[in-house]
Backbone as numpy.savetxt, mean C-alpha at the origin, in Angstrom:
# Nx Ny Nz CAx CAy CAz Cx Cy Cz
-27.33 8.47 22.74 -26.50 7.49 22.02 -26.47 7.78 20.52
-27.63 8.13 19.96 -27.71 8.43 18.53 -26.88 9.65 18.19
-26.93 10.68 19.07 -26.15 11.88 18.83 -24.65 11.60 18.90
-24.25 10.74 19.83 -22.85 10.38 19.96 -22.36 9.66 18.70
-23.20 8.75 18.19 -22.81 8.03 16.98 -22.71 8.98 15.80
-23.67 9.89 15.68 -23.65 10.84 14.58 -22.40 11.72 14.64
-22.05 12.16 15.84 -20.86 12.99 16.01 -19.60 12.20 15.65
-19.56 10.92 16.05 -18.40 10.08 15.74 -18.26 9.87 14.24
-19.39 9.63 13.57 -19.37 9.41 12.12 -18.89 10.66 11.39
-19.44 11.82 11.79 -19.04 13.08 11.16 -17.55 13.34 11.39
-17.10 13.11 12.63 -15.69 13.31 12.94 -14.78 12.41 12.13
-15.19 11.14 11.96 -14.39 10.21 11.18 -14.31 10.63 9.72
-15.43 11.05 9.15 -15.43 11.46 7.75 -14.61 12.73 7.53
-14.63 13.64 8.50 -13.79 14.83 8.40 -12.31 14.43 8.43
-11.98 13.51 9.33 -10.60 13.01 9.41 -10.20 12.34 8.10
-11.08 11.50 7.55 -10.76 10.81 6.30 -10.62 11.80 5.15
-11.39 12.88 5.19 -11.26 13.90 4.15 -9.88 14.54 4.18
-9.37 14.82 5.37 -8.02 15.38 5.47 -6.98 14.37 4.97
-7.21 13.09 5.24 -6.31 12.05 4.75 -6.35 11.96 3.22
-7.56 12.09 2.67 -7.70 12.06 1.21 -6.93 13.22 0.58
-7.03 14.40 1.18 -6.29 15.55 0.67 -4.79 15.33 0.79
-4.37 14.71 1.88 -2.94 14.45 2.10 -2.40 13.50 1.04
-3.04 12.33 0.90 -2.58 11.37 -0.10 -2.81 11.90 -1.51
-3.87 12.69 -1.70 -4.13 13.27 -3.01 -2.99 14.17 -3.46
-2.41 14.91 -2.52 -1.25 15.75 -2.85 -0.07 14.91 -3.29
0.16 13.79 -2.61 1.25 12.90 -3.00 0.99 12.29 -4.37
-0.25 11.87 -4.61 -0.59 11.31 -5.92 -0.38 12.34 -7.02
-0.76 13.59 -6.75 -0.60 14.65 -7.75 0.88 14.88 -8.06
1.71 14.92 -7.01 3.15 15.10 -7.22 3.72 13.94 -8.03
3.28 12.73 -7.70 3.75 11.56 -8.44 3.38 11.67 -9.92
2.13 12.06 -10.21 1.68 12.13 -11.60 2.45 13.19 -12.38
2.76 14.31 -11.74 3.53 15.35 -12.42 4.91 14.82 -12.81
5.60 14.21 -11.84 6.93 13.66 -12.13 6.84 12.50 -13.12
5.80 11.73 -13.05 5.64 10.62 -13.99 5.48 11.15 -15.42
4.77 12.24 -15.60 4.63 12.85 -16.93 5.97 13.40 -17.41
6.70 14.04 -16.51 7.98 14.63 -16.88 9.03 13.56 -17.22
9.06 12.48 -16.43 10.11 11.46 -16.57 9.50 10.07 -16.79
8.61 9.99 -17.75 7.85 8.75 -17.91 8.75 7.55 -18.17
9.74 7.68 -19.06 10.58 6.54 -19.41 11.35 6.01 -18.20
11.89 6.93 -17.40 12.63 6.52 -16.21 11.70 5.88 -15.19
10.50 6.44 -15.03 9.53 5.86 -14.09 9.10 4.48 -14.55
8.92 4.30 -15.87 8.53 2.99 -16.39 9.62 1.96 -16.14
10.86 2.36 -16.35 11.97 1.43 -16.13 12.12 1.09 -14.65
12.00 2.08 -13.80 12.10 1.82 -12.36 10.95 0.95 -11.88
9.76 1.17 -12.43 8.60 0.38 -12.04 8.79 -1.09 -12.35
9.50 -1.38 -13.44 9.71 -2.79 -13.82 10.59 -3.53 -12.83
11.29 -2.81 -11.97 12.13 -3.48 -10.97 11.30 -3.96 -9.77
10.06 -3.49 -9.66 9.19 -3.94 -8.58 8.60 -5.31 -8.92
8.32 -6.08 -7.91 7.77 -7.43 -8.10 6.26 -7.38 -8.23
5.76 -7.77 -9.40 4.31 -7.86 -9.59 3.70 -8.92 -8.68
4.48 -9.98 -8.41 3.96 -11.04 -7.55 3.67 -10.51 -6.15
4.66 -9.84 -5.55 4.46 -9.34 -4.19 3.41 -8.23 -4.15
3.44 -7.36 -5.15 2.44 -6.30 -5.20 1.04 -6.83 -5.39
0.90 -7.83 -6.28 -0.41 -8.44 -6.50 -0.89 -9.20 -5.29
0.05 -9.90 -4.61 -0.32 -10.63 -3.40 -0.83 -9.68 -2.33
-0.13 -8.58 -2.14 -0.57 -7.61 -1.14 -1.92 -7.00 -1.48
-2.17 -6.79 -2.77 -3.48 -6.28 -3.18 -4.58 -7.27 -2.82
-4.34 -8.55 -3.10 -5.33 -9.58 -2.76 -5.52 -9.68 -1.25
-4.42 -9.55 -0.50 -4.50 -9.63 0.97 -5.36 -8.50 1.52
-5.16 -7.29 1.00 -5.93 -6.15 1.52 -7.40 -6.22 1.11
-7.66 -6.71 -0.09 -9.06 -6.90 -0.49 -9.73 -7.90 0.45
-9.00 -8.97 0.77 -9.53 -9.95 1.72 -9.75 -9.35 3.10
-8.84 -8.46 3.51 -8.98 -7.85 4.84 -10.17 -6.90 4.89
-10.52 -6.29 3.75 -11.73 -5.46 3.72 -12.97 -6.30 3.95
-12.96 -7.51 3.37 -14.09 -8.42 3.58 -14.19 -8.84 5.03
-13.07 -9.23 5.63 -13.10 -9.67 7.03 -13.49 -8.53 7.96
-13.07 -7.31 7.63 -13.45 -6.15 8.46 -14.94 -5.90 8.35
-15.48 -6.02 7.14 -16.93 -5.84 6.96 -17.71 -6.89 7.74
-17.18 -8.11 7.77 -17.84 -9.17 8.54 -17.79 -8.88 10.03
-16.67 -8.30 10.49 -16.56 -7.94 11.91 -17.60 -6.89 12.29
-17.77 -5.90 11.42 -18.77 -4.85 11.69 -20.17 -5.46 11.72
-20.46 -6.33 10.77 -21.78 -6.95 10.72 -22.04 -7.81 11.95
-21.05 -8.55 12.39 -21.23 -9.38 13.58 -21.40 -8.53 14.84
-20.70 -7.39 14.89 -20.88 -6.49 16.03 -22.30 -5.92 16.04
-22.83 -5.62 14.87 -24.19 -5.09 14.77 -25.23 -6.10 15.22
-24.95 -7.37 15.03 -25.90 -8.43 15.40 -25.55 -9.10 16.73
-24.63 -8.46 17.48 -24.29 -8.92 18.83 -23.71 -10.34 18.84
-22.86 -10.65 17.87 -22.18 -11.95 17.84 -20.75 -11.71 18.31
-20.57 -11.81 19.61 -19.29 -11.41 20.20 -18.13 -12.24 19.70
-18.26 -13.57 19.76 -17.15 -14.44 19.36 -16.78 -14.24 17.90
-17.80 -14.15 17.05 -17.54 -13.95 15.62 -16.87 -12.61 15.36
-17.31 -11.59 16.09 -16.69 -10.26 15.94 -15.21 -10.32 16.27
-14.88 -10.96 17.39 -13.48 -11.08 17.80 -12.69 -11.85 16.75
-13.25 -12.96 16.26 -12.53 -13.78 15.28 -12.27 -13.03 13.98
-13.27 -12.30 13.49 -13.09 -11.55 12.25 -12.08 -10.42 12.43
-12.09 -9.78 13.59 -11.11 -8.73 13.85 -9.69 -9.29 13.90
-9.55 -10.44 14.55 -8.23 -11.08 14.61 -7.75 -11.45 13.21
-8.64 -12.00 12.39 -8.26 -12.36 11.03 -7.86 -11.13 10.22
-8.57 -10.03 10.44 -8.21 -8.78 9.75 -6.82 -8.33 10.14
-6.50 -8.42 11.43 -5.16 -8.03 11.88 -4.09 -8.95 11.32
-4.40 -10.23 11.22 -3.44 -11.18 10.64 -3.15 -10.82 9.19
-4.20 -10.51 8.43 -4.00 -10.12 7.03 -3.21 -8.82 6.94
-3.47 -7.89 7.85 -2.69 -6.66 7.88 -1.22 -6.93 8.17
-0.95 -7.87 9.08 0.43 -8.24 9.40 1.10 -8.91 8.21
0.35 -9.72 7.46 0.89 -10.35 6.25 1.30 -9.27 5.25
0.44 -8.28 5.07 0.75 -7.18 4.16 2.06 -6.51 4.57
2.20 -6.19 5.84 3.41 -5.52 6.31 4.64 -6.41 6.14
4.46 -7.71 6.36 5.57 -8.64 6.16 6.05 -8.66 4.72
5.12 -8.61 3.79 5.48 -8.57 2.37 6.22 -7.27 2.05
5.77 -6.15 2.64 6.47 -4.89 2.40 7.90 -4.95 2.94
8.10 -5.64 4.05 9.46 -5.79 4.58 10.33 -6.54 3.57
9.77 -7.59 2.96 10.51 -8.34 1.94 10.87 -7.43 0.77
9.90 -6.64 0.32 10.15 -5.73 -0.81 11.19 -4.68 -0.45
11.07 -4.11 0.73 12.04 -3.09 1.14 13.44 -3.69 1.26
13.54 -4.90 1.79 14.84 -5.55 1.92 15.49 -5.74 0.55
14.67 -6.08 -0.44 15.19 -6.24 -1.80 15.72 -4.92 -2.34
15.02 -3.83 -2.04 15.47 -2.52 -2.51 16.78 -2.11 -1.83
16.92 -2.42 -0.56 18.17 -2.13 0.13 19.31 -2.96 -0.46
19.01 -4.22 -0.76 20.04 -5.12 -1.31 20.54 -4.62 -2.66
19.63 -4.10 -3.48 20.01 -3.65 -4.82 20.32 -2.15 -4.88
20.45 -1.52 -3.72 20.80 -0.09 -3.64 19.78 0.79 -4.36
18.51 0.47 -4.18 17.44 1.27 -4.76 16.84 2.24 -3.75
17.51 2.43 -2.64 17.03 3.36 -1.63 17.65 4.73 -1.89
16.84 5.78 -2.10 17.39 7.10 -2.42 18.39 7.56 -1.36
19.45 8.15 -1.84 20.48 8.63 -0.95 21.86 8.48 -1.56
22.87 8.57 -0.74 24.26 8.56 -1.21 24.61 7.24 -1.90
24.07 6.13 -1.41 24.43 4.81 -1.95 23.51 4.34 -3.07
22.62 5.19 -3.53 21.70 4.79 -4.60 22.49 4.47 -5.87
22.24 3.27 -6.43 22.91 2.84 -7.65 21.87 2.18 -8.55
21.42 2.92 -9.54 20.38 2.33 -10.39 20.95 1.38 -11.42
21.96 1.80 -12.18 22.42 1.00 -13.31 22.93 -0.37 -12.88
23.84 -0.40 -11.89 24.43 -1.67 -11.48 23.39 -2.59 -10.89
22.50 -2.02 -10.07 21.48 -2.85 -9.43 20.47 -3.33 -10.44
20.22 -2.50 -11.50 19.20 -2.85 -12.48 19.64 -3.99 -13.37
20.93 -4.11 -13.59 21.39 -5.16 -14.49 21.26 -6.53 -13.87
21.41 -6.63 -12.53 21.46 -7.94 -11.88 20.22 -8.79 -12.04
19.00 -8.30 -11.80 17.84 -9.15 -11.87 17.62 -9.74 -13.25
17.97 -9.00 -14.31 17.70 -9.49 -15.65 18.51 -10.73 -15.94
19.62 -10.94 -15.24 20.45 -12.09 -15.50 19.86 -13.37 -14.96
19.13 -13.33 -13.87 18.69 -14.58 -13.30 17.34 -14.58 -12.66
17.02 -13.56 -11.88 15.83 -13.62 -11.04 14.54 -13.52 -11.83
14.49 -12.62 -12.82 13.23 -12.37 -13.50 13.33 -12.80 -14.96
13.12 -14.07 -15.20 13.21 -14.58 -16.56 12.15 -13.98 -17.45
10.98 -13.75 -16.88 9.90 -13.18 -17.68 10.26 -11.78 -18.13
10.80 -10.98 -17.20 11.19 -9.63 -17.56 12.31 -9.65 -18.60
13.20 -10.64 -18.51 14.31 -10.72 -19.45 13.82 -11.06 -20.85
12.82 -11.93 -20.94 12.33 -12.38 -22.24 11.35 -11.40 -22.85
10.35 -10.98 -22.06 9.29 -10.13 -22.58 9.69 -8.67 -22.63
10.43 -8.22 -21.59 10.68 -6.79 -21.48 12.04 -6.35 -21.95
12.87 -7.27 -22.46 14.22 -6.89 -22.85 14.21 -5.84 -23.94
13.38 -6.06 -24.95 13.34 -5.12 -26.06 12.85 -3.76 -25.60
11.80 -3.75 -24.77 11.25 -2.48 -24.30 12.25 -1.75 -23.42
12.90 -2.50 -22.52 13.88 -1.88 -21.64 15.04 -1.32 -22.44
15.46 -2.07 -23.46 16.56 -1.60 -24.28 16.19 -0.32 -25.00
14.90 -0.28 -25.43 14.41 0.91 -26.12 14.47 2.13 -25.23
14.10 1.97 -23.96 14.14 3.11 -23.05 15.57 3.59 -22.84
16.53 2.66 -22.83 17.91 3.05 -22.61 18.47 3.83 -23.80
17.88 3.62 -24.98 18.38 4.30 -26.16 17.77 5.69 -26.33
16.88 6.09 -25.44 16.30 7.41 -25.52 17.32 8.45 -25.06
16.89 9.67 -24.89 17.81 10.77 -24.62 18.33 10.79 -23.19
17.97 9.79 -22.40 18.43 9.76 -21.01 19.86 9.27 -20.93
20.73 10.09 -20.38 22.09 9.66 -20.12 22.11 8.85 -18.82
23.18 8.09 -18.57 23.25 7.35 -17.30 23.07 8.25 -16.08
23.62 9.45 -16.13 23.47 10.37 -14.99 22.02 10.81 -14.83
21.35 11.07 -15.95 19.94 11.46 -15.89 19.08 10.31 -15.39
19.40 9.10 -15.85 18.65 7.93 -15.40 18.84 7.70 -13.91
20.06 7.92 -13.44 20.35 7.78 -12.01 19.50 8.76 -11.20
19.38 9.99 -11.68 18.64 11.02 -10.96 17.14 10.77 -11.01
16.61 10.50 -12.20 15.16 10.40 -12.35 14.59 9.12 -11.74
15.33 8.02 -11.79 14.85 6.81 -11.10 14.89 7.01 -9.59
15.83 7.82 -9.12 15.88 8.11 -7.68 14.66 8.92 -7.25
14.17 9.79 -8.13 12.93 10.52 -7.84 11.78 9.54 -7.70
11.73 8.56 -8.61 10.67 7.55 -8.53 10.71 6.83 -7.19
11.88 6.37 -6.80 11.96 5.60 -5.56 11.77 6.47 -4.32
12.08 7.76 -4.42 11.76 8.66 -3.31 10.25 8.71 -3.10
9.50 8.82 -4.19 8.04 8.82 -4.09 7.52 7.46 -3.68
8.15 6.40 -4.18 7.74 5.03 -3.82 7.84 4.81 -2.32
9.00 5.13 -1.75 9.18 4.90 -0.32 8.33 5.84 0.52
8.14 7.07 0.06 7.30 8.01 0.81 5.86 7.52 0.87
5.30 7.17 -0.29 3.88 6.79 -0.34 3.64 5.43 0.30
4.47 4.45 -0.01 4.25 3.12 0.59 4.60 3.13 2.08
5.59 3.94 2.46 5.94 4.03 3.88 4.84 4.66 4.70
4.25 5.74 4.20 3.13 6.37 4.90 1.92 5.45 4.94
1.71 4.72 3.85 0.60 3.76 3.85 0.83 2.67 4.89
2.06 2.16 4.96 2.38 1.13 5.96 2.20 1.67 7.37
2.55 2.94 7.59 2.34 3.55 8.91 0.86 3.58 9.26
0.03 3.92 8.29 -1.42 3.90 8.53 -1.91 2.48 8.82
-1.30 1.49 8.17 -1.66 0.10 8.46 -1.32 -0.26 9.90
-0.14 0.14 10.35 0.28 -0.15 11.72 -0.67 0.51 12.72
-1.04 1.76 12.45 -2.00 2.46 13.32 -3.33 1.72 13.32
-3.78 1.27 12.15 -5.04 0.54 12.05 -5.01 -0.75 12.86
-3.90 -1.47 12.80 -3.79 -2.70 13.58 -3.82 -2.38 15.07
-3.16 -1.30 15.47 -3.20 -0.89 16.87 -4.60 -0.56 17.33
-5.36 0.15 16.48 -6.75 0.46 16.81 -7.55 -0.82 16.97
-7.32 -1.77 16.06 -8.10 -3.01 16.12 -7.75 -3.86 17.33
-6.52 -3.75 17.81 -6.18 -4.46 19.05 -7.06 -3.97 20.19
-7.24 -2.66 20.27 -8.10 -2.09 21.32 -9.55 -2.51 21.10
-10.02 -2.44 19.86 -11.41 -2.80 19.54 -11.66 -4.27 19.82
-10.67 -5.11 19.50 -10.83 -6.55 19.75 -10.96 -6.83 21.24
-10.16 -6.14 22.04 -10.26 -6.31 23.50 -11.64 -5.90 24.00
-12.15 -4.79 23.47 -13.48 -4.33 23.87 -14.55 -5.33 23.44
-14.40 -5.88 22.24 -15.37 -6.87 21.76 -15.34 -8.12 22.62
-14.14 -8.54 23.00 -13.99 -9.73 23.84 -14.65 -9.52 25.20
-14.62 -8.29 25.68 -15.24 -7.96 26.97 -16.74 -7.76 26.86
-17.28 -7.91 25.66 -18.72 -7.80 25.46 -19.27 -6.39 25.52
-18.48 -5.42 25.08 -18.93 -4.02 25.17 -19.74 -3.56 23.97
-19.94 -4.44 22.99 -20.71 -4.06 21.80 -21.98 -4.90 21.70
-23.04 -4.28 21.20 -24.29 -4.99 20.94 -25.03 -4.26 19.82
-26.31 -4.62 19.62 -27.09 -3.99 18.55 -27.22 -2.48 18.72
-27.15 -2.02 19.95 -27.33 -0.60 20.23 -26.02 0.19 20.16
-24.91 -0.47 20.44 -23.63 0.24 20.49 -22.53 -0.60 19.82
-22.14 -0.18 18.65 -21.05 -0.82 17.92 -20.23 0.22 17.15
-20.39 1.48 17.54 -19.76 2.59 16.81 -18.24 2.44 16.67
-17.49 2.07 17.72 -16.04 1.93 17.55 -15.65 0.94 16.46
-16.38 -0.17 16.37 -16.07 -1.16 15.32 -16.35 -0.56 13.95
-17.46 0.15 13.84 -17.83 0.77 12.57 -16.81 1.82 12.14
-16.34 2.63 13.09 -15.36 3.66 12.77 -14.02 3.04 12.38
-13.64 1.98 13.09 -12.41 1.27 12.73 -12.53 0.68 11.33
-13.73 0.21 11.00 -13.97 -0.33 9.66 -13.82 0.73 8.58
-14.36 1.92 8.83 -14.22 3.01 7.86 -12.75 3.35 7.63
-11.99 3.43 8.71 -10.56 3.73 8.60 -9.84 2.65 7.81
-10.14 1.40 8.12 -9.45 0.28 7.46 -9.78 0.23 5.97
-11.04 0.47 5.62 -11.42 0.48 4.21 -10.72 1.61 3.47
-10.56 2.75 4.13 -9.84 3.87 3.51 -8.40 3.48 3.21
-7.74 2.86 4.18 -6.35 2.44 3.98 -6.26 1.44 2.83
-7.22 0.54 2.74 -7.24 -0.43 1.64 -7.41 0.26 0.30
-8.29 1.25 0.23 -8.54 1.97 -1.02 -7.29 2.72 -1.47
-6.56 3.29 -0.51 -5.32 3.98 -0.86 -4.37 3.03 -1.59
-4.26 1.80 -1.08 -3.38 0.83 -1.73 -3.90 0.46 -3.13
-5.20 0.38 -3.30 -5.77 0.06 -4.61 -5.33 1.09 -5.64
-5.12 2.34 -5.21 -4.59 3.36 -6.12 -3.07 3.26 -6.24
-2.38 2.94 -5.14 -0.92 2.87 -5.17 -0.42 1.75 -6.07
-1.09 0.61 -6.04 -0.60 -0.54 -6.79 -0.45 -0.25 -8.28
-1.49 0.19 -8.99 -1.29 0.47 -10.42 -0.36 1.65 -10.68
-0.40 2.67 -9.81 0.45 3.83 -10.02 1.93 3.46 -9.95
2.30 2.62 -8.99 3.70 2.31 -8.77 4.18 1.07 -9.52
3.33 0.06 -9.62 3.76 -1.23 -10.16 3.46 -1.42 -11.64
2.52 -0.68 -12.18 2.04 -0.96 -13.54 2.31 0.18 -14.51
3.41 0.88 -14.34 3.77 1.95 -15.28 4.24 1.30 -16.58
3.43 1.41 -17.63 3.75 0.83 -18.94 4.16 -0.63 -18.81
3.45 -1.35 -17.95 3.78 -2.76 -17.73 2.73 -3.62 -18.40
3.17 -4.58 -19.17 2.24 -5.45 -19.88 2.27 -6.81 -19.20
1.15 -7.15 -18.52 1.10 -8.39 -17.76 0.59 -9.50 -18.65
C-alpha cells in the first residue's frame, strides 16, 4: 500500500510538472507580447471586469480550503464530512465556471472575440458611456493618454486582438482543467460515499486535492496578469 501511494504521488508530481511547463510557456508568451504592446494590453485589460475576476479569485481560494478539508476528513475516516466537503468544492468550481460564462458572453456581445468580427474601437467606447462609471471617472484620462500614443486605430485593433487571443487561450485552458477536476471529484465523491477511504487508504482524494490546488494556483497567476495590467484599484 505504501509503495502504491508513493508511486501515485510521484506520478502526480510528474504530471503537474508537465502542466507547469505548459502553462509556463503560455505565461512567457504573454509576458513577451505584454512588453512589446504594453499600452494596448493595458487598455484591453481595462475592459475586463474586476468584480467578476475578483469574485472568481475568492471562489477558488475558498475551494482550495474546502478541498483541503475534504482531504483531512478522508485521512480521519469521516465519510460524511468528506462527501460534503467534496460536494462543496464542486459547487464552488461550478460557480467559477458560471462566472466565466458571464464574462465570455460579455466579450461576444462587445465583439472582443478574436477573429473576423473582432471590433475593438466600437466595442470599447460603449462601456465608458454607462456600464463602468468608475472606469469613466478614474480611468478616462489614462485611457485618453494611451490613445494619443503612437498606436493607430489599425494597430490598436491588431494588438488588442493579440491580448484577447491570449486571454481566451489561457482562461479557456484553465476552465477545461476545472471541468476535468470536477469530473475527477465526481468519481472521488462516489467512492467516498461508498466508504472506500479510511486512515490507511485515501490516496485518490489526496491526488485530486493536489490537482485542484494546482488549478487554483494557475488562476492566482492569471488574475493579475490579465486583469491588473496598469490598473489602479
